[in-house]
Amino acid sequence: MSSAFNLVLVDAKPDYLLKLQKMVNGIPFVNILFTANSGADCLKKLQQVKTEPDVIITDLLMPEIDGMGLAAILHYSRPSIPIIVLSELLSEFEIAELMDIGVKGFLSKKKLTRVILEQAINCVSYRQDFIDEAAFNPEQIDKALHHLKRLPYEKNITQKLTNKELLHLQFLVTMEDEEKIAEVMHVSLKTVQYYASKLRKKTDTRSKSGLLLFAIKNRWVKIYKAYVNSNH
C-alpha cells in the first residue's frame, strides 16, 4: 500500500473499537476516516463525509442494523466499497451468504493481530478475497457456497426487481420503523412507503409481513441468524 488509505471501523463495543483503532494506527499509510457504533450510525456518517472510504471493517452483532444488514445495504447502494467482516460468531455458512453479496474479507476477533489485519486490508483493496484460514475452514465455506447456489428461488420475479427496490427491501427487513428507515436513507417517509407498496405489488403479497417472508424465502435479503437468536 503506497498511498493514504481511508478506513471505516464499525463495532458496537467501545472497548473493542478502541482496540481496533490502536491496531490500525500501527499500519503505515492507513487513515481512519471515522468510526461508528452500528450499521445505522455508519450509513448516516457515510452521507456526511465527502471522502469515500477505501474499506469498511464491521462487526456482525450490532443494534438497529447489524453487520450482515449493513453489508447487504452497501452491496446495493455503494458496491465499490470493499467490506471486511470481523466477528467472534461467524460461521462458514454465514461467510458464504456474505460472499454472495460481495463481502471480501473475513476475520476472527479472537485471533486478530495487526499483521493479519494489514494483510486483509491490502488484499481486499485489490478486490481479492481474504479469509483467515486459521479461524475458518475453506472447504466448509466452498460447500456452503455450493449449497447456497442450489437453493430454489422465484427467478422471474427476481429479474423484475431493481437494485433500488432490493435496497429498500433490505431496509424493510432490517428495521421495523419506517420513519427510521427514511432518516437513515435520507429520503422522505412517503418514499419508503411508496417502495413498500410497489414491492408488494410486484411480489403479489398483501402485507409487510408477507412481503418480508417472501423476500427471505427467495434470498433477496440477508439476516444475521445470531442476532435473530439473541432476541428470542
Short mmCIF file of C-alpha atoms in Angstrom, two decimals:
data_model
loop_
_atom_site.label_atom_id
_atom_site.label_comp_id
_atom_site.label_asym_id
_atom_site.label_seq_id
_atom_site.Cartn_x
_atom_site.Cartn_y
_atom_site.Cartn_z
CA MET A 1 0.00 0.00 0.00
CA SER A 2 1.82 3.10 -1.24
CA SER A 3 -0.62 6.00 -0.63
CA ALA A 4 -3.01 7.23 2.05
CA PHE A 5 -5.84 4.80 2.59
CA ASN A 6 -9.18 5.69 4.25
CA LEU A 7 -10.76 3.17 6.58
CA VAL A 8 -14.11 2.99 8.42
CA LEU A 9 -14.44 0.91 11.60
CA VAL A 10 -17.85 -0.25 12.85
CA ASP A 11 -18.37 -2.01 16.19
CA ALA A 12 -20.97 -1.70 18.94
CA LYS A 13 -18.45 -2.26 21.74
CA PRO A 14 -16.44 0.89 22.58
CA ASP A 15 -13.56 -1.09 24.12
CA TYR A 16 -13.11 -3.26 21.04
CA LEU A 17 -13.47 -0.26 18.75
CA LEU A 18 -10.61 1.40 20.64
CA LYS A 19 -8.54 -1.79 20.32
CA LEU A 20 -9.14 -1.81 16.56
CA GLN A 21 -8.15 1.84 16.29
CA LYS A 22 -4.85 1.14 18.06
CA MET A 23 -4.14 -1.75 15.66
CA VAL A 24 -4.94 0.37 12.62
CA ASN A 25 -2.79 3.24 13.88
CA GLY A 26 0.18 0.87 13.70
CA ILE A 27 -0.36 0.22 9.97
CA PRO A 28 1.53 2.60 7.62
CA PHE A 29 -0.44 4.82 5.20
CA VAL A 30 -3.84 3.95 6.74
CA ASN A 31 -6.13 6.74 7.93
CA ILE A 32 -9.31 6.17 9.98
CA LEU A 33 -11.98 8.20 8.21
CA PHE A 34 -14.48 7.66 11.03
CA THR A 35 -15.76 5.07 13.50
CA ALA A 36 -19.38 4.02 14.05
CA ASN A 37 -21.22 2.03 16.74
CA SER A 38 -23.86 0.43 14.49
CA GLY A 39 -24.78 -0.08 10.86
CA ALA A 40 -27.26 2.80 11.05
CA ASP A 41 -24.60 5.10 12.52
CA CYS A 42 -22.21 4.09 9.74
CA LEU A 43 -24.75 4.83 6.98
CA LYS A 44 -25.56 8.25 8.45
CA LYS A 45 -21.88 9.19 8.66
CA LEU A 46 -21.23 7.97 5.10
CA GLN A 47 -23.70 10.60 3.90
CA GLN A 48 -21.89 13.31 5.87
CA VAL A 49 -18.29 12.73 4.73
CA LYS A 50 -17.01 13.98 1.39
CA THR A 51 -14.39 11.24 1.06
CA GLU A 52 -15.43 7.73 0.06
CA PRO A 53 -13.81 5.09 2.30
CA ASP A 54 -11.46 2.59 0.67
CA VAL A 55 -12.51 -0.23 3.01
CA ILE A 56 -15.16 -0.72 5.71
CA ILE A 57 -14.45 -3.13 8.59
CA THR A 58 -17.55 -4.15 10.53
CA ASP A 59 -18.65 -6.43 13.35
CA LEU A 60 -21.80 -8.53 12.88
CA LEU A 61 -23.70 -8.28 16.16
CA MET A 62 -24.94 -4.67 16.46
CA PRO A 63 -28.19 -2.83 17.27
CA GLU A 64 -30.55 -1.30 14.67
CA ILE A 65 -28.67 -2.52 11.61
CA ASP A 66 -26.31 -5.46 12.14
CA GLY A 67 -23.21 -6.21 10.10
CA MET A 68 -24.95 -8.50 7.62
CA GLY A 69 -27.70 -5.94 7.04
CA LEU A 70 -25.09 -3.21 6.59
CA ALA A 71 -23.17 -5.35 4.09
CA ALA A 72 -26.35 -6.03 2.09
CA ILE A 73 -27.35 -2.37 2.08
CA LEU A 74 -23.89 -1.30 0.91
CA HIS A 75 -23.95 -4.04 -1.74
CA TYR A 76 -26.93 -2.27 -3.34
CA SER A 77 -26.02 1.36 -2.56
CA ARG A 78 -22.19 1.52 -2.63
CA PRO A 79 -20.93 -1.70 -4.27
CA SER A 80 -17.47 -0.27 -4.98
CA ILE A 81 -16.50 -0.24 -1.27
CA PRO A 82 -14.80 -3.49 -0.16
CA ILE A 83 -16.05 -4.81 3.18
CA ILE A 84 -14.26 -6.88 5.82
CA VAL A 85 -16.39 -8.66 8.42
CA LEU A 86 -14.84 -9.18 11.83
CA SER A 87 -16.68 -11.40 14.32
CA GLU A 88 -16.37 -13.97 17.10
CA LEU A 89 -19.57 -15.70 15.97
CA LEU A 90 -19.10 -16.06 12.21
CA SER A 91 -19.97 -19.46 10.72
CA GLU A 92 -18.87 -20.87 7.36
CA PHE A 93 -22.44 -20.67 6.01
CA GLU A 94 -22.69 -17.02 7.03
CA ILE A 95 -19.40 -16.39 5.23
CA ALA A 96 -20.97 -17.93 2.12
CA GLU A 97 -24.03 -15.68 2.49
CA LEU A 98 -21.81 -12.63 2.87
CA MET A 99 -19.65 -13.62 -0.12
CA ASP A 100 -22.92 -13.87 -2.07
CA ILE A 101 -23.32 -10.08 -1.62
CA GLY A 102 -19.70 -9.23 -2.34
CA VAL A 103 -18.06 -9.10 1.11
CA LYS A 104 -14.32 -9.62 0.54
CA GLY A 105 -12.69 -10.22 3.94
CA PHE A 106 -13.41 -12.45 6.94
CA LEU A 107 -11.55 -12.20 10.23
CA SER A 108 -11.94 -13.65 13.72
CA LYS A 109 -11.97 -11.22 16.63
CA LYS A 110 -10.34 -13.78 18.91
CA LYS A 111 -7.39 -14.42 16.59
CA LEU A 112 -6.93 -10.95 15.16
CA THR A 113 -3.44 -9.44 15.05
CA ARG A 114 -2.16 -6.26 13.44
CA VAL A 115 -0.29 -8.35 10.85
CA ILE A 116 -3.45 -10.27 9.81
CA LEU A 117 -5.47 -7.05 9.74
CA GLU A 118 -2.91 -5.35 7.49
CA GLN A 119 -2.85 -8.39 5.17
CA ALA A 120 -6.65 -8.34 4.91
CA ILE A 121 -6.80 -4.60 4.18
CA ASN A 122 -4.14 -4.91 1.47
CA CYS A 123 -5.87 -7.91 -0.10
CA VAL A 124 -9.42 -6.53 -0.28
CA SER A 125 -8.15 -3.16 -1.51
CA TYR A 126 -7.27 -5.05 -4.72
CA ARG A 127 -10.77 -6.63 -4.73
CA GLN A 128 -9.38 -10.02 -3.71
CA ASP A 129 -10.97 -12.26 -1.07
CA PHE A 130 -9.22 -12.68 2.27
CA ILE A 131 -10.25 -15.46 4.66
CA ASP A 132 -8.31 -16.09 7.86
CA GLU A 133 -7.74 -19.83 7.38
CA ALA A 134 -6.53 -20.17 10.98
CA ALA A 135 -10.10 -19.34 12.06
CA PHE A 136 -12.32 -20.62 9.22
CA ASN A 137 -12.40 -23.79 7.11
CA PRO A 138 -12.14 -23.02 3.35
CA GLU A 139 -13.55 -26.44 2.39
CA GLN A 140 -16.64 -25.86 4.53
CA ILE A 141 -17.06 -22.42 3.00
CA ASP A 142 -16.90 -23.91 -0.52
CA LYS A 143 -19.55 -26.48 0.45
CA ALA A 144 -21.77 -23.75 1.89
CA LEU A 145 -21.40 -21.65 -1.29
CA HIS A 146 -22.32 -24.67 -3.42
CA HIS A 147 -25.38 -25.33 -1.26
CA LEU A 148 -26.43 -21.67 -1.38
CA LYS A 149 -26.28 -21.54 -5.17
CA ARG A 150 -28.52 -24.61 -5.45
CA LEU A 151 -31.33 -23.23 -3.28
CA PRO A 152 -34.57 -22.53 -5.23
CA TYR A 153 -35.92 -19.02 -5.75
CA GLU A 154 -38.50 -17.15 -7.84
CA LYS A 155 -36.28 -16.34 -10.82
CA ASN A 156 -38.94 -14.47 -12.83
CA ILE A 157 -39.75 -12.08 -10.00
CA THR A 158 -36.09 -11.65 -9.05
CA GLN A 159 -35.30 -10.40 -12.56
CA LYS A 160 -38.03 -7.74 -12.24
CA LEU A 161 -36.60 -6.19 -9.06
CA THR A 162 -34.21 -3.25 -9.40
CA ASN A 163 -31.23 -2.61 -7.11
CA LYS A 164 -33.12 0.37 -5.68
CA GLU A 165 -36.05 -1.88 -4.79
CA LEU A 166 -33.77 -4.53 -3.29
CA LEU A 167 -32.09 -1.81 -1.22
CA HIS A 168 -35.45 -0.68 0.18
CA LEU A 169 -36.43 -4.30 0.76
CA GLN A 170 -33.29 -4.91 2.84
CA PHE A 171 -34.09 -1.85 4.93
CA LEU A 172 -37.67 -3.02 5.46
CA VAL A 173 -36.40 -6.37 6.71
CA THR A 174 -33.62 -4.90 8.84
CA MET A 175 -35.50 -2.03 10.51
CA GLU A 176 -39.12 -2.15 11.69
CA ASP A 177 -39.70 1.60 11.95
CA GLU A 178 -40.31 3.19 8.52
CA GLU A 179 -39.54 6.66 9.89
CA LYS A 180 -36.10 5.47 10.99
CA ILE A 181 -35.56 3.91 7.57
CA ALA A 182 -36.37 7.26 5.97
CA GLU A 183 -33.94 9.00 8.34
CA VAL A 184 -31.07 6.61 7.65
CA MET A 185 -31.69 6.57 3.89
CA HIS A 186 -32.05 10.36 3.85
CA VAL A 187 -35.37 10.14 1.98
CA SER A 188 -38.98 11.00 2.85
CA LEU A 189 -41.33 8.65 4.69
CA LYS A 190 -43.57 8.73 1.59
CA THR A 191 -40.67 7.36 -0.50
CA VAL A 192 -40.19 4.42 1.88
CA GLN A 193 -43.94 3.71 1.86
CA TYR A 194 -44.04 4.01 -1.94
CA TYR A 195 -41.34 1.37 -2.37
CA ALA A 196 -43.01 -0.94 0.17
CA SER A 197 -46.26 -0.71 -1.78
CA LYS A 198 -44.51 -1.19 -5.12
CA LEU A 199 -42.69 -4.28 -3.82
CA ARG A 200 -45.91 -5.82 -2.53
CA LYS A 201 -47.48 -5.37 -5.96
CA LYS A 202 -44.51 -6.90 -7.77
CA THR A 203 -44.43 -9.90 -5.44
CA ASP A 204 -48.24 -10.24 -5.13
CA THR A 205 -48.07 -10.03 -1.34
CA ARG A 206 -50.76 -8.26 0.69
CA SER A 207 -48.92 -7.21 3.83
CA LYS A 208 -45.49 -6.17 5.04
CA SER A 209 -45.03 -9.48 6.87
CA GLY A 210 -45.99 -11.40 3.73
CA LEU A 211 -43.50 -9.37 1.68
CA LEU A 212 -40.71 -9.95 4.19
CA LEU A 213 -41.32 -13.70 4.37
CA PHE A 214 -41.32 -13.87 0.57
CA ALA A 215 -38.08 -11.88 0.45
CA ILE A 216 -36.35 -14.14 2.98
CA LYS A 217 -37.52 -17.28 1.16
CA ASN A 218 -36.05 -16.04 -2.10
CA ARG A 219 -32.80 -14.81 -0.54
CA TRP A 220 -33.29 -11.22 -1.70
CA VAL A 221 -32.28 -10.03 1.76
CA LYS A 222 -29.72 -11.06 4.37
CA ILE A 223 -30.48 -11.70 8.03
CA TYR A 224 -27.85 -12.38 10.64
CA LYS A 225 -29.03 -15.53 12.44
CA ALA A 226 -27.09 -14.89 15.67
CA TYR A 227 -28.84 -11.53 16.03
CA VAL A 228 -32.25 -13.12 15.50
CA ASN A 229 -31.48 -15.82 18.07
CA SER A 230 -30.23 -13.29 20.61
CA ASN A 231 -33.61 -11.54 20.55
CA HIS A 232 -35.79 -14.61 21.09
#
